[in-house]
Amino acid sequence: MTMTVRDFRATDAEAVAAAWRSAFPFLVTTPRTVVWKSERAPVEQHYRLLVAEADGQVVGSSEMGVFHDSEEPGLAFANTTVVAGARGRGAGSALVTAAEEYLSGLGTAKIFAWTLDEPSSVTFAERRGYRRGRCSRVQRLNLTTAALPPLSADGLPGGLPSGLPDGVELRTAADFADDPRPVYEADVECTADEPGDVDVAAPPYAEWLALNWEHPALDHELTSVAVVNGTVAAYSVAHTDGRGRYWSGMTGTRRAFRGRGLAKLTKNDSLHRARSAGCREAFTGNDGDNGPMLAVNKRFGYEPAATEWRYVRELSA
C-alpha cells in the first residue's frame, strides 16, 4: 500500500466528510462544511487540512491550526480521523506526525486533540505522548419517538395555559437576519461562561458573523431565541445536515436571566421545530462538568451516545 500525506483539495470534500462521519458519526458533517472550514478560517489561525491517500483513495484527514484568540500563546489543535476500514495501516500516524511538524514550526507549545473513548483511539493518543484532559458527553435523542414537553394550546412550548411567561417572546434566528448583533452579544456572554481547557477572547463581530452566523450548517429557522422585554435572553442553536440529523450547537442564557427555565424553553421550541422539519435524530455535546445542561438534556430524554476526551501534548516534553 502506497501512503501519501498532502494538502486538501476541494475534490476531496466528499471523502473527507465521510472520514469525519466515520470517526464521529454524531456530528453534522457535509462536503460543504469541509470546504467552508478550509476557506473561512481566519488567517491568524494558520488553519491547514491534510489528507492521507492510500493507493489513490483518501482514507483520513487531519485539521490543525493555532488558537489565535487564546489568552495563552503557543496553543494549537490537531484533530485526526481515519475511515474505519483503513485504521491500523499507518494513516493516522502519518497524519499526526505531519500535523505536529507543521504546528511545531509555528512555535506551538501544546497541541489539543479530541479522541473518542475507545481503546484503540486512547492507546494511539497515549503512545504518542498525549495526556487526558477534559471530557465531553455526547447524547442522542430519537426525535421520531421522543416525548418532548408538550406545546401549549396556542402552539407555544412549555405547556403554559397562557403560552409564554409575561414579557417573553419566542423568535428564530431568521428574525434577526437584518441585524444579528443582539444574538452575537448574547452568544459572547454565554460562551464566556462555558467550561473548557482553552480560554479564548470574544471574537470581533465580523469574525463571529463569518464563522458562526454564516456557518453552512446553521439552520436559522430551527434556531430558537427567547426575547425578554426586547432583550435577547436565551437561545438554542440548531445545525442540520439535510439528512435528518440535528446538532445543538449551543444553548445558553444570559446571566441576568438565568433560573427562569429559558434554556429549556428555547431548546424545546427548537426540537419541536426540528421534528416538524423532518429531523429524525438530535445530538448534543456537553462538557463533563456542565451539570445544568446535562440535567436539562436528560429531562428531554437524551441518552448517552459517546464520550470524547480532550488530549493534550506538550511539544517541549
mmCIF file of C-alpha atoms in Angstrom, residues 150-269:
data_model
loop_
_atom_site.group_PDB
_atom_site.id
_atom_site.type_symbol
_atom_site.label_atom_id
_atom_site.label_comp_id
_atom_site.label_asym_id
_atom_site.label_seq_id
_atom_site.Cartn_x
_atom_site.Cartn_y
_atom_site.Cartn_z
ATOM 1 C CA PRO A 150 -45.891 19.499 25.147
ATOM 2 C CA LEU A 151 -46.753 22.649 23.298
ATOM 3 C CA SER A 152 -49.412 24.863 24.804
ATOM 4 C CA ALA A 153 -52.863 25.161 23.324
ATOM 5 C CA ASP A 154 -51.780 28.101 21.190
ATOM 6 C CA GLY A 155 -48.823 26.209 19.754
ATOM 7 C CA LEU A 156 -46.136 27.616 22.010
ATOM 8 C CA PRO A 157 -43.764 25.406 24.012
ATOM 9 C CA GLY A 158 -43.826 24.926 27.732
ATOM 10 C CA GLY A 159 -47.393 23.748 28.212
ATOM 11 C CA LEU A 160 -48.341 27.010 29.900
ATOM 12 C CA PRO A 161 -52.064 27.831 29.654
ATOM 13 C CA SER A 162 -51.277 31.347 28.516
ATOM 14 C CA GLY A 163 -48.415 30.318 26.245
ATOM 15 C CA LEU A 164 -45.283 32.106 27.486
ATOM 16 C CA PRO A 165 -44.302 33.872 30.700
ATOM 17 C CA ASP A 166 -45.034 37.590 30.818
ATOM 18 C CA GLY A 167 -42.608 39.622 28.766
ATOM 19 C CA VAL A 168 -41.138 36.601 26.952
ATOM 20 C CA GLU A 169 -41.289 36.194 23.183
ATOM 21 C CA LEU A 170 -40.003 33.251 21.176
ATOM 22 C CA ARG A 171 -38.386 34.028 17.850
ATOM 23 C CA THR A 172 -35.978 32.322 15.472
ATOM 24 C CA ALA A 173 -32.549 33.354 14.279
ATOM 25 C CA ALA A 174 -34.162 34.116 10.918
ATOM 26 C CA ASP A 175 -35.989 37.009 12.600
ATOM 27 C CA PHE A 176 -32.591 38.644 13.195
ATOM 28 C CA ALA A 177 -31.377 38.386 9.614
ATOM 29 C CA ASP A 178 -31.209 42.162 9.197
ATOM 30 C CA ASP A 179 -29.308 42.721 12.460
ATOM 31 C CA PRO A 180 -27.779 39.675 14.196
ATOM 32 C CA ARG A 181 -25.820 41.785 16.698
ATOM 33 C CA PRO A 182 -28.254 41.128 19.625
ATOM 34 C CA VAL A 183 -27.683 37.395 19.123
ATOM 35 C CA TYR A 184 -23.932 37.991 18.941
ATOM 36 C CA GLU A 185 -23.942 39.864 22.249
ATOM 37 C CA ALA A 186 -25.845 37.049 23.947
ATOM 38 C CA ASP A 187 -23.580 34.393 22.452
ATOM 39 C CA VAL A 188 -20.409 36.163 23.569
ATOM 40 C CA GLU A 189 -21.652 36.370 27.155
ATOM 41 C CA CYS A 190 -22.872 32.780 27.311
ATOM 42 C CA THR A 191 -19.818 31.293 25.613
ATOM 43 C CA ALA A 192 -17.526 33.057 28.089
ATOM 44 C CA ASP A 193 -19.132 31.038 30.890
ATOM 45 C CA GLU A 194 -18.728 27.677 29.148
ATOM 46 C CA PRO A 195 -16.218 25.366 30.867
ATOM 47 C CA GLY A 196 -13.196 24.449 28.769
ATOM 48 C CA ASP A 197 -9.450 23.920 28.764
ATOM 49 C CA VAL A 198 -8.543 26.854 26.493
ATOM 50 C CA ASP A 199 -9.556 30.378 27.470
ATOM 51 C CA VAL A 200 -10.288 32.447 24.400
ATOM 52 C CA ALA A 201 -11.194 36.076 23.875
ATOM 53 C CA ALA A 202 -14.540 37.067 22.427
ATOM 54 C CA PRO A 203 -14.398 37.185 18.626
ATOM 55 C CA PRO A 204 -14.906 40.524 16.884
ATOM 56 C CA TYR A 205 -18.385 40.898 15.441
ATOM 57 C CA ALA A 206 -17.198 40.485 11.836
ATOM 58 C CA GLU A 207 -15.395 37.238 12.693
ATOM 59 C CA TRP A 208 -18.421 35.914 14.579
ATOM 60 C CA LEU A 209 -20.599 36.625 11.557
ATOM 61 C CA ALA A 210 -18.208 34.763 9.257
ATOM 62 C CA LEU A 211 -17.612 31.749 11.484
ATOM 63 C CA ASN A 212 -20.907 31.367 13.356
ATOM 64 C CA TRP A 213 -23.785 33.199 11.751
ATOM 65 C CA GLU A 214 -22.816 32.232 8.199
ATOM 66 C CA HIS A 215 -21.890 28.637 9.044
ATOM 67 C CA PRO A 216 -23.404 26.481 6.263
ATOM 68 C CA ALA A 217 -24.912 24.012 8.744
ATOM 69 C CA LEU A 218 -26.622 26.695 10.857
ATOM 70 C CA ASP A 219 -30.380 26.430 10.429
ATOM 71 C CA HIS A 220 -31.752 29.884 11.158
ATOM 72 C CA GLU A 221 -35.361 28.700 11.061
ATOM 73 C CA LEU A 222 -34.749 25.988 13.677
ATOM 74 C CA THR A 223 -32.550 28.111 15.959
ATOM 75 C CA SER A 224 -34.796 29.462 18.727
ATOM 76 C CA VAL A 225 -34.293 32.751 20.545
ATOM 77 C CA ALA A 226 -36.053 33.935 23.721
ATOM 78 C CA VAL A 227 -36.519 37.690 23.940
ATOM 79 C CA VAL A 228 -37.444 39.220 27.302
ATOM 80 C CA ASN A 229 -38.826 42.744 27.176
ATOM 81 C CA GLY A 230 -36.913 43.398 23.972
ATOM 82 C CA THR A 231 -33.581 41.833 25.025
ATOM 83 C CA VAL A 232 -32.198 38.551 23.681
ATOM 84 C CA ALA A 233 -32.054 36.486 26.873
ATOM 85 C CA ALA A 234 -31.531 32.895 25.718
ATOM 86 C CA TYR A 235 -31.089 30.866 22.567
ATOM 87 C CA SER A 236 -30.633 27.336 21.256
ATOM 88 C CA VAL A 237 -28.550 26.919 18.098
ATOM 89 C CA ALA A 238 -29.514 24.265 15.536
ATOM 90 C CA HIS A 239 -27.189 22.728 12.967
ATOM 91 C CA THR A 240 -28.631 20.338 10.395
ATOM 92 C CA ASP A 241 -27.194 18.296 7.538
ATOM 93 C CA GLY A 242 -30.219 17.778 5.274
ATOM 94 C CA ARG A 243 -30.081 14.051 6.091
ATOM 95 C CA GLY A 244 -32.401 14.096 9.107
ATOM 96 C CA ARG A 245 -29.685 14.880 11.640
ATOM 97 C CA TYR A 246 -29.786 17.806 14.090
ATOM 98 C CA TRP A 247 -26.977 19.030 16.352
ATOM 99 C CA SER A 248 -27.375 21.509 19.209
ATOM 100 C CA GLY A 249 -24.563 23.925 18.522
ATOM 101 C CA MET A 250 -25.031 25.876 21.749
ATOM 102 C CA THR A 251 -27.802 26.549 24.245
ATOM 103 C CA GLY A 252 -27.269 29.460 26.574
ATOM 104 C CA THR A 253 -28.939 32.010 28.841
ATOM 105 C CA ARG A 254 -27.512 35.422 29.680
ATOM 106 C CA ARG A 255 -26.517 35.851 33.325
ATOM 107 C CA ALA A 256 -29.297 38.276 34.244
ATOM 108 C CA PHE A 257 -31.991 35.866 33.007
ATOM 109 C CA ARG A 258 -30.840 32.557 34.442
ATOM 110 C CA GLY A 259 -33.029 30.469 36.718
ATOM 111 C CA ARG A 260 -36.224 31.102 34.736
ATOM 112 C CA GLY A 261 -36.194 27.984 32.543
ATOM 113 C CA LEU A 262 -35.404 29.930 29.358
ATOM 114 C CA ALA A 263 -32.739 27.483 28.164
ATOM 115 C CA LYS A 264 -35.241 24.638 28.390
ATOM 116 C CA LEU A 265 -37.861 26.799 26.691
ATOM 117 C CA THR A 266 -35.702 27.623 23.673
ATOM 118 C CA LYS A 267 -34.377 24.090 23.340
ATOM 119 C CA ASN A 268 -37.872 22.627 23.482
ATOM 120 C CA ASP A 269 -39.032 25.056 20.830
#
